Amino acid sequence: MAEIRFEGVDKHYGKVEAIKNLNFVCEDKDFFAILGPSGCGKSSTLRMLAGLEDITSGSLYIGGRRVNDVKPSERNVAMSFENFGLYPHFTVYENLAYPLTVKKMNKADIREKVLVIAQEMQLTSILNYMPGSLSNGQKQRVSIARALVRNPDVTIMDEPLSHLDAELRGYMRHKIKHTHRALGLTTVYVTHDQVEAMTMADKILIMNHGVIQQLGTPDEVYFNPANEFVAGFIGTPQMNFIACSIQSEGTAVSLINPYGLKVVLSDEQKHMLGGHAGPVKLGVRPHNIQMFTEKTSGRLMTGEVYIVEPLGETNIITIKVGDIQIKAETEPSFKPKLNDTVYFDISSDKCHLFDGNTGKAFF
Amino acid sequence: MKKPRGTITKHLLVAPALVMFLAVTIFPLLFTLVLSFSNWKLGGKMQFAGFDNYKRAFTDELFLKTLLITCVIVVVAVAIEYVLGFLLAMTVNKVVRGKKAIRILILLPMMLAPVVIGFMWKMLFDESYGPINHFLGFLGLPTVSWITNSTMAVISVILVDVWEWTPLIALILMAGFQSLPKEPYESARVDGSSEWKIFKDLTFPMLIPASIAAILLRSIETFKIFDTIFVITSGGPGTATTTSTIYAYTVGLRNFNLSYAAAICIILLIIVVVLCTVFLKLVLKKRKNIELPDEGAVAEMGVAAK
């Protein structure tokens, strides 16, 4: 069992509060991603888990054992570092063998374990190389292999793919996910790349400014973001946020903005909005905006084409509505010219609504 | 293709340095070599003498004794300098504030001229009036014949060399400590290594290149040691601290047997080159490669492991 539990954990660096009141649980055998922009405290969280940083206050449990004062070597966690952290004067074989040598395992067992993991990570042919002569992709695979070689309770990965090129990143994503399943690991994975988190993780913890924003499955954080930050961080192209005000006409409630935007809310949405009357932000993902070149029905809003970004299977079109810009994802056949007038529609069942002041999601 | 321009200019610009190099390094070396195969006394005629001078050197007990003394001084002094320098560098590396000031203080002995150091220590070592013996007497301890007892004289000479040159080794190793990467240490902590093992497996091996440079540099220099010893003991008492260089000086410039002195110098040069090569061969061991198995064998192991 290697359930990880953070209970009210704070981390201060001098006067800087890097992490405030962190509470979460990572279940045994989960692939748990911690996602956030640079400086959000995700690496500090990870380093506290590994034991490389002290915990200022609060408690950290691994498998039910409080490990605040337990040395990294006694936590049975393995870590793969962003900068690989390989031993430069050891060969790849010696790098992989080191965690086992430290445990005083006998040589034959070490050799067998290293060869198996090397085969798994396709390192067999480079076992006698020095790290200095490897490519980044190979170094990263060595680093991950070294983390996996000793059956750790928890495997920690700190942005392992950030130094790789796009193609290799895709390959390694699948490799890591497969290894996680095959070996039945509990993996904590830190990244600033939402694609990595979405594609690999069972659970995603999103952090910003040292505070948890949301914890959920990839579907949950994508379809039901807890606040504006999460909604904006997950998904590419980014969700559109449009400042609106609430207008009530009889029983109907709609969102309007000065540029002719109008979205009528459903009964359920009205209920979720409660009696809120202050400023709000409408959030809508680019592929939920329908675009037309001609005005066909009375409900459509008008904008001017600002940028067209063809991606092959879709086009990303940025339109200007007054002084705001809205991105829409359309069929590749829809190719308006710059400065054309286009018409668009936002269906209310596909949009999100956030409090204009706090950013908290209504739905 | 355009012809590279200014080839002559390039050569002209390099010429002065080249001429200097030939005049100062190559010519004396070749001259010494020629001299060593001749029989030339100052003022006389140069005559070819074959290997006579070399034969004489290997049967000259005094020369062999000076070689032994030189080797003892080199090994003992450099070993002590390395250990002290390493400890010093490690300590200074852990200091947070005032690193720069400490570094400058450490370097002071190195900045003094060897002759100054020689006179300074000669004065300190003086048996009757020297401050060291004065303090020993003050503390009620027996005084020591620092430079008048044959064994003590060798120890004293080593002591001065250690005092003078430990800073250099410390400096080289400090640079080594500063260039150590941070990440492997975190890996090792997570991998479960103890502090001592981290030092043994990471710090020390990663400092080997710097250590080799320091030890080699100091060994070569100490092998040629002359000025401090010349000033402090002049090779005495008797021949107790006569190193091979001092012996060569005595033979060549006191007894004016220049050919024999030249042969001694050439022998010393060969010994230094051979010792350095052997040392490098010993230290730079070839890394251990493991035998790679064929893929089928590993696949079977994998199945067995699961």
XYZ file of C-alpha atoms in Angstrom:
669
model
C 0.000 0.000 0.000
C 1.368 3.353 -0.906
C -1.425 5.815 -0.423
C -0.048 9.341 -0.189
C -1.790 11.848 2.023
C -0.974 15.522 2.451
C -2.667 17.022 5.514
C -2.560 20.790 5.879
C 0.961 21.013 4.498
C 2.606 24.432 4.321
C 5.988 25.247 2.848
C 7.761 28.518 3.456
C 11.068 29.638 1.989
C 12.024 32.405 4.398
C 9.111 34.785 4.133
C 7.816 33.367 0.882
C 4.833 31.091 1.282
C 5.333 28.605 -1.512
C 2.554 26.250 -0.502
C -0.508 27.007 1.574
C -2.563 24.371 3.359
C -2.171 21.493 0.950
C -4.713 18.690 1.477
C -5.058 15.804 -0.892
C -4.907 12.050 -1.160
C -3.292 10.020 -3.920
C -4.664 6.489 -3.896
C -2.483 3.394 -4.215
C -1.645 2.528 -7.851
C -2.907 5.874 -9.128
C -1.197 7.828 -11.848
C -1.419 11.176 -10.162
C -0.470 14.321 -12.057
C 0.275 17.641 -10.418
C -0.293 20.345 -12.980
C 0.313 24.046 -12.833
C 2.257 26.940 -14.303
C 5.874 27.675 -13.315
C 6.225 28.677 -9.700
C 2.878 27.273 -8.598
C 4.484 25.058 -5.963
C 4.217 21.754 -7.765
C 7.927 20.987 -7.649
C 8.097 21.946 -3.970
C 5.245 19.523 -3.326
C 7.159 16.808 -5.087
C 10.429 17.543 -3.319
C 8.652 17.407 0.035
C 7.226 14.048 -0.970
C 10.697 12.798 -1.884
C 12.139 14.206 1.319
C 14.495 16.639 -0.389
C 12.736 19.598 1.255
C 11.525 19.987 4.834
C 7.843 20.414 5.516
C 7.212 23.695 7.333
C 3.979 22.515 8.955
C 1.318 19.878 8.446
C 1.702 16.143 7.936
C 2.663 13.891 5.063
C 1.762 10.209 5.116
C 3.003 7.524 2.735
C 1.180 4.216 3.126
C -0.231 5.368 6.465
C 3.201 6.215 7.920
C 3.933 9.812 8.851
C 7.139 10.606 6.992
C 7.776 14.278 7.848
C 11.021 13.407 9.587
C 11.908 10.300 7.598
C 15.026 10.575 5.430
C 14.604 10.278 1.647
C 16.535 7.020 1.692
C 14.030 5.467 4.090
C 10.851 6.457 2.262
C 11.255 3.963 -0.568
C 10.400 6.560 -3.152
C 12.162 6.755 -6.495
C 12.549 9.955 -8.410
C 13.275 10.899 -11.961
C 14.544 14.434 -12.318
C 13.886 17.167 -14.829
C 17.628 17.462 -15.440
C 17.961 13.681 -15.316
C 20.260 13.636 -12.274
C 22.433 10.884 -13.697
C 25.802 10.063 -12.167
C 28.177 11.492 -14.771
C 31.127 9.247 -13.906
C 29.168 5.992 -14.038
C 28.212 4.059 -17.155
C 24.515 3.614 -17.895
C 24.731 0.139 -16.355
C 26.317 1.495 -13.179
C 23.729 4.266 -13.014
C 20.923 1.733 -13.142
C 22.662 -0.569 -10.677
C 23.439 2.107 -8.107
C 20.120 2.097 -6.170
C 20.466 -1.680 -5.882
C 24.144 -1.556 -4.924
C 23.222 0.818 -2.119
C 20.778 -1.803 -0.861
C 23.670 -4.323 -0.853
C 21.885 -6.671 -3.230
C 24.096 -9.412 -4.667
C 25.719 -8.882 -8.041
C 23.849 -11.544 -10.001
C 20.446 -10.200 -8.897
C 21.502 -6.659 -9.714
C 22.625 -7.702 -13.174
C 19.356 -9.461 -13.854
C 17.167 -6.590 -12.660
C 19.181 -4.009 -14.573
C 19.092 -6.022 -17.787
C 15.327 -6.498 -17.543
C 14.593 -2.829 -16.967
C 17.115 -1.868 -19.660
C 15.307 -4.107 -22.107
C 11.960 -2.599 -21.089
C 13.237 0.954 -21.684
C 15.278 -0.027 -24.755
C 18.618 0.785 -23.194
C 20.368 -2.547 -23.661
C 22.589 -1.379 -26.489
C 23.854 1.665 -24.571
C 24.533 0.055 -21.180
C 28.281 0.611 -21.497
C 28.001 4.264 -22.510
C 28.710 7.219 -20.266
C 25.765 9.601 -19.703
C 27.694 12.422 -21.344
C 27.542 10.724 -24.714
C 23.772 10.118 -24.700
C 20.977 12.136 -26.259
C 18.411 13.784 -24.002
C 15.844 11.144 -24.827
C 18.233 8.376 -23.818
C 19.250 10.204 -20.650
C 15.618 10.569 -19.722
C 14.973 6.895 -20.298
C 17.973 6.032 -18.106
C 16.662 8.365 -15.421
C 13.212 6.762 -15.518
C 14.676 3.267 -15.663
C 16.788 4.016 -12.606
C 13.686 5.192 -10.775
C 11.839 1.995 -11.653
C 14.602 -0.546 -11.109
C 14.067 -1.025 -7.375
C 10.280 -1.435 -7.116
C 9.635 1.743 -5.172
C 6.419 2.352 -3.213
C 6.060 5.668 -4.964
C 7.614 6.782 -8.225
C 8.048 10.503 -8.533
C 8.638 12.184 -11.855
C 9.540 15.839 -12.054
C 8.748 17.165 -15.523
C 10.494 14.198 -17.118
C 9.518 15.063 -20.666
C 10.186 18.787 -20.718
C 13.606 18.471 -22.349
C 12.518 16.129 -25.112
C 11.433 16.951 -28.627
C 7.777 16.615 -29.581
C 8.019 13.229 -31.252
C 9.959 11.617 -28.432
C 7.596 13.171 -25.902
C 4.653 11.387 -27.483
C 6.546 8.115 -27.428
C 7.679 8.502 -23.826
C 4.141 9.415 -22.684
C 2.912 6.099 -23.899
C 5.965 4.276 -22.549
C 5.597 5.749 -19.059
C 1.868 5.075 -18.947
C 2.415 1.494 -20.035
C 5.192 0.914 -17.492
C 3.014 2.388 -14.744
C 0.250 -0.119 -15.539
C 2.535 -3.069 -16.166
C 4.452 -2.732 -12.904
C 1.459 -1.626 -10.811
C 3.177 1.540 -9.631
C 1.949 4.512 -7.700
C 3.193 7.419 -9.727
C 3.221 11.115 -8.908
C 3.972 13.101 -11.995
C 4.639 16.826 -12.083
C 4.180 18.770 -15.265
C 3.233 22.150 -16.624
C 1.965 20.569 -19.828
C -1.764 19.908 -19.634
C -1.585 17.464 -22.543
C 0.756 15.213 -20.543
C -1.502 15.387 -17.514
C -4.698 14.777 -19.490
C -3.321 11.874 -21.511
C -1.524 9.982 -18.758
C -3.115 10.640 -15.403
C -5.928 8.956 -13.509
C -6.220 12.032 -11.301
C -5.049 15.563 -11.889
C -4.264 18.048 -9.166
C -4.171 21.580 -10.497
C -2.262 24.147 -8.481
C -1.680 27.857 -8.752
C 0.192 30.195 -6.366
C 0.714 27.311 -3.938
C -3.015 26.617 -3.594
C -5.014 23.677 -4.918
C -7.412 24.779 -7.638
C -9.046 21.461 -8.383
C -8.523 17.737 -7.954
C -10.310 15.395 -10.292
C -10.162 12.962 -13.158
C -9.164 14.341 -16.553
C -12.833 14.363 -17.568
C -13.881 16.216 -14.453
C -11.327 18.965 -14.801
C -12.081 19.332 -18.499
C -15.871 19.242 -18.407
C -16.488 20.663 -14.947
C -13.662 23.075 -14.160
C -13.927 24.406 -10.620
C -12.885 27.901 -11.543
C -11.708 30.212 -14.268
C -8.048 29.269 -13.765
C -8.638 25.559 -14.290
C -10.918 26.220 -17.261
C -8.259 28.381 -18.876
C -5.403 25.996 -18.108
C -6.955 22.811 -19.438
C -7.645 22.462 -23.140
C -6.097 23.855 -26.297
C -6.887 26.243 -27.801
C -7.704 27.966 -24.554
C -11.284 28.533 -23.459
C -12.758 31.928 -24.343
C -13.724 34.125 -21.421
C -16.234 36.857 -22.117
C -17.229 39.356 -19.447
C -21.014 39.546 -19.278
C -23.794 40.897 -17.192
C -26.992 39.128 -16.191
C -30.300 40.298 -17.598
C -33.666 39.076 -16.349
C -36.750 39.416 -18.535
C -39.721 37.883 -16.799
C -38.709 34.303 -16.029
C -35.979 34.196 -18.685
C -32.391 34.923 -17.583
C -29.753 35.690 -20.188
C -26.142 36.807 -20.345
C -25.433 39.886 -22.379
C -22.452 42.027 -23.244
C -22.334 45.446 -24.930
C -21.389 43.920 -28.287
C -24.639 42.139 -28.922
C -23.776 38.841 -27.292
C -26.768 37.134 -25.755
C -26.935 33.640 -24.259
C -30.200 32.478 -22.735
C -29.773 30.192 -19.720
C -31.643 26.939 -19.208
C -33.756 26.389 -16.105
C -31.094 24.174 -14.570
C -28.422 26.792 -15.195
C -30.647 29.478 -13.682
C -30.929 27.305 -10.606
C -27.151 26.869 -10.386
C -26.614 30.581 -10.780
C -28.837 31.149 -7.726
C -29.613 34.749 -7.098
C -26.194 35.999 -8.297
C -26.511 39.346 -10.019
C -22.962 40.723 -10.078
C -20.506 40.606 -12.958
C -19.900 37.169 -14.514
C -17.645 35.622 -17.122
C -18.920 33.328 -19.786
C -16.533 30.520 -20.664
C -16.853 28.674 -23.920
C -14.427 26.339 -25.607
C -13.478 27.206 -29.202
C -15.017 24.069 -30.671
C -18.369 24.924 -29.078
C -18.718 28.076 -31.134
C -20.564 27.662 -34.409
C -19.555 29.962 -37.191
C -21.466 31.034 -40.281
C -20.663 33.318 -43.170
C -24.255 34.402 -43.534
C -26.822 35.493 -41.048
C -29.411 32.743 -41.052
C -31.317 33.100 -37.811
C -32.055 35.999 -35.483
C -29.981 34.769 -32.535
C -26.540 35.036 -34.196
C -23.848 37.435 -33.041
C -21.535 39.351 -35.365
C -17.751 39.626 -35.422
C -14.868 40.434 -37.714
C -12.230 37.891 -38.753
C -8.911 38.819 -37.138
C -6.624 35.780 -37.647
C -7.075 32.460 -39.402
C -4.827 29.593 -38.265
C -5.270 26.509 -40.454
C -4.227 23.287 -38.694
C -5.228 20.847 -41.389
C -8.086 19.028 -39.731
C -9.469 22.193 -38.167
C -9.097 25.925 -38.502
C -8.669 28.191 -35.515
C -10.326 31.490 -36.274
C -9.906 34.497 -34.052
C -12.707 36.996 -34.398
C -12.953 40.470 -33.025
C -16.155 41.486 -31.367
C -15.832 45.080 -30.220
C -12.568 45.086 -28.263
C -12.665 41.425 -27.259
C -11.243 38.502 -29.195
C -12.915 35.126 -29.448
C -11.290 31.979 -30.763
C -13.361 29.412 -32.617
C -12.437 26.007 -33.971
C -14.155 25.264 -37.285
C -14.271 22.764 -40.125
C -11.303 23.080 -42.491
C -13.680 24.048 -45.278
C -14.653 27.180 -43.403
C -12.044 29.674 -44.578
C -13.155 33.257 -44.268
C -10.934 36.117 -45.428
C -9.398 38.582 -43.028
C -11.753 41.351 -41.922
C -14.786 39.460 -43.264
C -17.890 39.787 -41.190
C -18.839 36.420 -39.717
C -21.743 35.268 -37.568
C -21.457 32.958 -34.605
C -23.577 31.230 -32.068
C -22.888 29.927 -28.574
C -25.230 27.236 -27.346
C -25.955 27.706 -23.677
C -25.680 24.012 -22.804
C -22.006 23.963 -23.840
C -20.846 26.957 -21.867
C -19.486 27.608 -18.400
C -20.144 30.538 -16.149
C -17.728 31.998 -13.637
C -18.067 34.633 -10.940
C -16.536 37.802 -12.383
C -14.822 38.634 -9.078
C -13.751 35.348 -7.544
C -13.490 33.242 -10.715
C -15.460 30.441 -9.035
C -17.556 28.359 -11.433
C -21.362 28.355 -11.269
C -21.552 25.619 -13.890
C 37.629 29.259 -53.850
C 39.276 32.282 -52.404
C 42.865 31.860 -51.391
C 43.317 32.566 -47.678
C 44.898 35.950 -47.394
C 47.748 37.108 -45.188
C 49.497 33.742 -44.705
C 52.841 35.502 -44.473
C 51.482 37.999 -41.987
C 50.198 35.152 -39.835
C 53.591 33.458 -39.806
C 55.350 36.737 -39.118
C 53.111 37.346 -36.139
C 53.812 33.916 -34.691
C 57.561 34.101 -35.441
C 58.767 36.016 -32.345
C 57.073 33.560 -29.995
C 58.446 30.653 -31.983
C 61.977 32.077 -31.947
C 61.741 32.666 -28.210
C 60.517 29.118 -27.691
C 63.357 27.683 -29.762
C 65.951 29.838 -28.037
C 64.742 29.377 -24.485
C 63.418 25.818 -24.451
C 64.508 23.736 -27.381
C 68.084 24.961 -27.732
C 69.082 24.477 -24.076
C 67.467 21.050 -24.091
C 69.349 19.940 -27.186
C 72.531 21.537 -25.905
C 72.195 19.688 -22.607
C 71.625 16.459 -24.505
C 74.738 16.962 -26.605
C 76.668 18.001 -23.530
C 75.657 14.846 -21.683
C 77.325 12.703 -24.350
C 80.527 14.658 -24.250
C 83.377 15.281 -21.941
C 83.541 19.020 -21.504
C 85.124 20.942 -18.699
C 84.805 24.697 -18.665
C 87.512 26.173 -20.883
C 88.474 22.810 -22.427
C 87.580 21.227 -25.731
C 84.378 19.268 -26.224
C 85.032 15.571 -26.858
C 82.536 12.824 -27.587
C 82.333 10.507 -24.595
C 79.491 8.132 -25.460
C 77.519 6.855 -22.474
C 80.344 7.445 -20.013
C 78.469 10.088 -18.042
C 75.336 7.928 -17.820
C 77.351 4.901 -16.740
C 78.985 7.014 -14.085
C 75.624 8.288 -12.828
C 74.260 4.809 -12.232
C 77.338 3.820 -10.255
C 77.526 7.107 -8.356
C 76.202 6.232 -4.905
C 75.760 9.839 -3.962
C 73.579 10.495 -7.026
C 71.453 7.430 -6.260
C 71.101 8.629 -2.679
C 69.943 12.048 -3.844
C 67.379 10.354 -6.080
C 66.046 8.475 -3.075
C 65.883 11.654 -0.982
C 64.080 13.449 -3.801
C 61.552 10.638 -4.136
C 60.903 10.573 -0.386
C 60.332 14.315 -0.357
C 58.026 14.142 -3.395
C 55.896 11.266 -2.124
C 55.576 12.412 1.479
C 55.143 16.120 0.744
C 52.631 15.700 -2.072
C 50.633 13.104 -0.111
C 50.361 15.416 2.891
C 49.611 18.408 0.656
C 46.843 16.493 -1.110
C 45.143 15.294 2.062
C 45.359 18.695 3.746
C 44.375 20.504 0.540
C 41.360 18.249 0.101
C 40.175 18.799 3.669
C 40.769 22.521 3.348
C 38.859 22.753 0.071
C 35.978 20.697 1.472
C 35.774 22.901 4.562
C 35.962 26.163 2.637
C 33.336 24.855 0.216
C 30.897 24.534 3.123
C 31.550 28.069 4.371
C 28.686 30.354 3.423
C 30.080 33.800 4.126
C 33.530 35.179 3.421
C 34.579 32.504 0.944
C 36.505 35.035 -1.127
C 38.441 36.427 1.839
C 39.367 32.920 2.974
C 40.546 32.045 -0.507
C 42.865 35.037 -0.634
C 44.260 34.271 2.835
C 44.901 30.670 1.853
C 46.810 31.786 -1.211
C 49.250 34.037 0.681
C 52.101 31.494 1.068
C 51.992 30.816 -2.653
C 52.449 34.460 -3.477
C 55.775 34.720 -1.646
C 59.024 34.197 -3.534
C 60.585 30.797 -2.671
C 63.820 32.460 -1.586
C 61.883 34.661 0.834
C 60.147 31.583 2.169
C 63.522 29.896 2.492
C 65.009 32.713 4.551
C 61.872 33.036 6.627
C 61.874 29.366 7.581
C 65.635 29.301 8.063
C 65.144 32.002 10.630
C 62.186 30.197 12.227
C 64.120 26.923 12.365
C 67.277 28.406 13.890
C 68.236 26.148 16.750
C 69.469 28.726 19.215
C 67.630 31.911 18.310
C 64.631 30.685 16.264
C 61.129 31.471 17.525
C 59.919 27.888 17.177
C 62.451 26.527 19.629
C 61.907 29.578 21.792
C 58.221 28.706 22.092
C 58.974 25.042 22.679
C 61.315 26.054 25.471
C 58.715 28.450 26.837
C 56.242 25.577 27.052
C 58.841 23.456 28.819
C 59.314 21.145 25.841
C 62.707 19.956 24.562
C 64.070 21.994 21.667
C 64.452 20.387 18.248
C 67.447 20.404 15.896
C 65.306 21.393 12.959
C 67.975 21.659 10.310
C 71.084 20.288 11.923
C 69.870 16.719 12.437
C 69.865 14.672 9.208
C 66.399 13.140 9.679
C 64.860 16.308 11.081
C 66.256 18.324 8.187
C 64.349 16.189 5.670
C 61.177 16.537 7.754
C 61.693 20.293 8.011
C 62.140 20.612 4.258
C 58.915 18.630 3.707
C 57.176 20.826 6.287
C 58.113 23.977 4.384
C 56.994 22.514 1.071
C 53.653 21.506 2.614
C 53.230 24.965 4.090
C 54.027 26.607 0.773
C 52.085 24.411 -1.632
C 49.013 23.021 0.159
C 47.167 26.200 -0.905
C 47.678 25.397 -4.579
C 46.106 21.958 -4.222
C 43.313 23.426 -2.117
C 42.703 26.034 -4.814
C 42.500 23.487 -7.616
C 40.187 21.265 -5.567
C 38.007 24.227 -4.542
C 37.403 24.868 -8.214
C 36.590 21.174 -8.532
C 34.125 21.323 -5.638
C 32.407 24.331 -7.129
C 31.892 22.663 -10.464
C 30.238 19.564 -8.985
C 26.709 19.176 -10.368
C 23.846 19.351 -7.845
C 21.411 16.829 -9.313
C 23.350 13.580 -8.793
C 23.423 14.341 -5.062
C 19.648 14.522 -4.913
C 19.400 11.317 -6.936
C 21.764 9.614 -4.527
C 19.798 10.782 -1.483
C 16.583 9.418 -2.993
C 18.365 6.244 -4.073
C 19.117 5.645 -0.418
C 22.818 6.455 -0.203
C 24.351 7.489 3.119
C 26.488 10.627 3.505
C 29.692 8.597 3.571
C 28.687 6.571 0.527
C 27.748 9.756 -1.308
C 31.244 11.062 -0.620
C 32.858 7.779 -1.641
C 30.726 7.142 -4.730
C 30.066 10.668 -5.984
C 32.183 13.477 -4.554
C 35.535 11.742 -4.624
C 35.244 10.109 -8.065
C 33.931 13.319 -9.582
C 36.966 15.146 -8.164
C 39.458 12.683 -9.612
C 40.270 14.803 -12.694
C 41.017 17.832 -10.504
C 42.972 15.633 -8.094
C 45.108 14.213 -10.881
C 45.909 17.682 -12.162
C 46.860 18.879 -8.685
C 48.951 15.846 -7.781
C 50.747 15.759 -11.112
C 51.511 19.448 -11.045
C 52.860 19.273 -7.506
C 54.843 16.065 -8.077
C 56.660 17.510 -11.071
C 57.364 20.741 -9.249
C 58.520 19.010 -6.079
C 60.778 16.717 -8.072
C 62.575 19.834 -9.270
C 62.635 21.424 -5.813
C 65.713 23.634 -5.427
C 65.425 27.181 -4.121
C 63.838 26.698 -0.683
C 66.135 23.801 0.195
C 69.141 25.624 -1.171
C 68.434 28.571 1.085
C 67.425 26.630 4.210
C 69.955 23.791 4.344
C 72.079 24.050 1.177
C 71.616 20.302 0.950
C 72.993 19.622 4.416
C 73.699 18.554 7.014
C 76.186 16.493 5.025
C 74.127 15.386 2.087
C 70.942 14.716 4.102
C 68.760 17.097 2.086
C 70.710 17.104 -1.161
C 68.079 16.529 -3.790
C 69.058 15.533 -7.303
C 68.722 19.087 -8.595
C 70.970 20.419 -5.864
C 73.418 17.628 -6.651
C 73.366 18.523 -10.348
C 74.006 22.131 -9.404
C 76.946 21.175 -7.216
C 78.460 18.920 -9.855
C 78.011 21.397 -12.690
C 78.508 24.807 -11.159
C 80.683 24.081 -8.155
C 82.888 21.296 -9.528
C 82.435 22.527 -13.126
C 81.840 19.028 -14.492
C 79.207 20.318 -16.907
C 78.879 17.140 -18.965
C 78.149 14.962 -15.959
C 75.658 17.528 -14.625
C 73.967 17.524 -18.043
C 73.648 13.734 -17.950
C 72.079 13.939 -14.472
C 69.572 16.488 -15.739
C 68.613 14.310 -18.686
C 68.168 11.304 -16.380
C 65.933 13.390 -14.106
C 63.853 14.484 -17.092
C 63.377 10.875 -18.202
C 62.450 9.788 -14.685
C 59.820 12.538 -14.376
C 58.282 11.679 -17.737
C 58.205 7.956 -16.955
C 56.781 8.444 -13.455
C 54.045 10.778 -14.719
C 53.063 8.372 -17.460
C 52.939 5.447 -15.051
C 50.922 7.514 -12.568
C 48.382 8.506 -15.225
C 48.125 4.920 -16.442
C 47.452 3.721 -12.914
C 44.905 6.388 -12.041
C 42.994 6.496 -15.305
C 41.816 2.946 -15.142
C 39.761 1.783 -18.074
C 36.108 1.714 -17.130
C 34.536 -1.653 -16.580
C 32.298 -2.664 -19.443
C 29.719 -5.315 -18.786
C 29.115 -8.131 -21.144
C 25.902 -7.559 -23.045
C 23.604 -10.555 -23.187
C 21.546 -11.414 -26.257
C 17.932 -10.263 -26.235
C 16.366 -13.712 -25.813
C 18.167 -14.306 -22.523
C 16.891 -11.018 -21.109
C 13.354 -11.759 -22.242
C 13.518 -15.042 -20.325
C 14.782 -13.235 -17.244
C 11.887 -10.785 -17.574
C 9.397 -13.631 -17.620
C 11.094 -15.215 -14.625
C 11.045 -11.907 -12.742
C 7.301 -11.527 -13.257
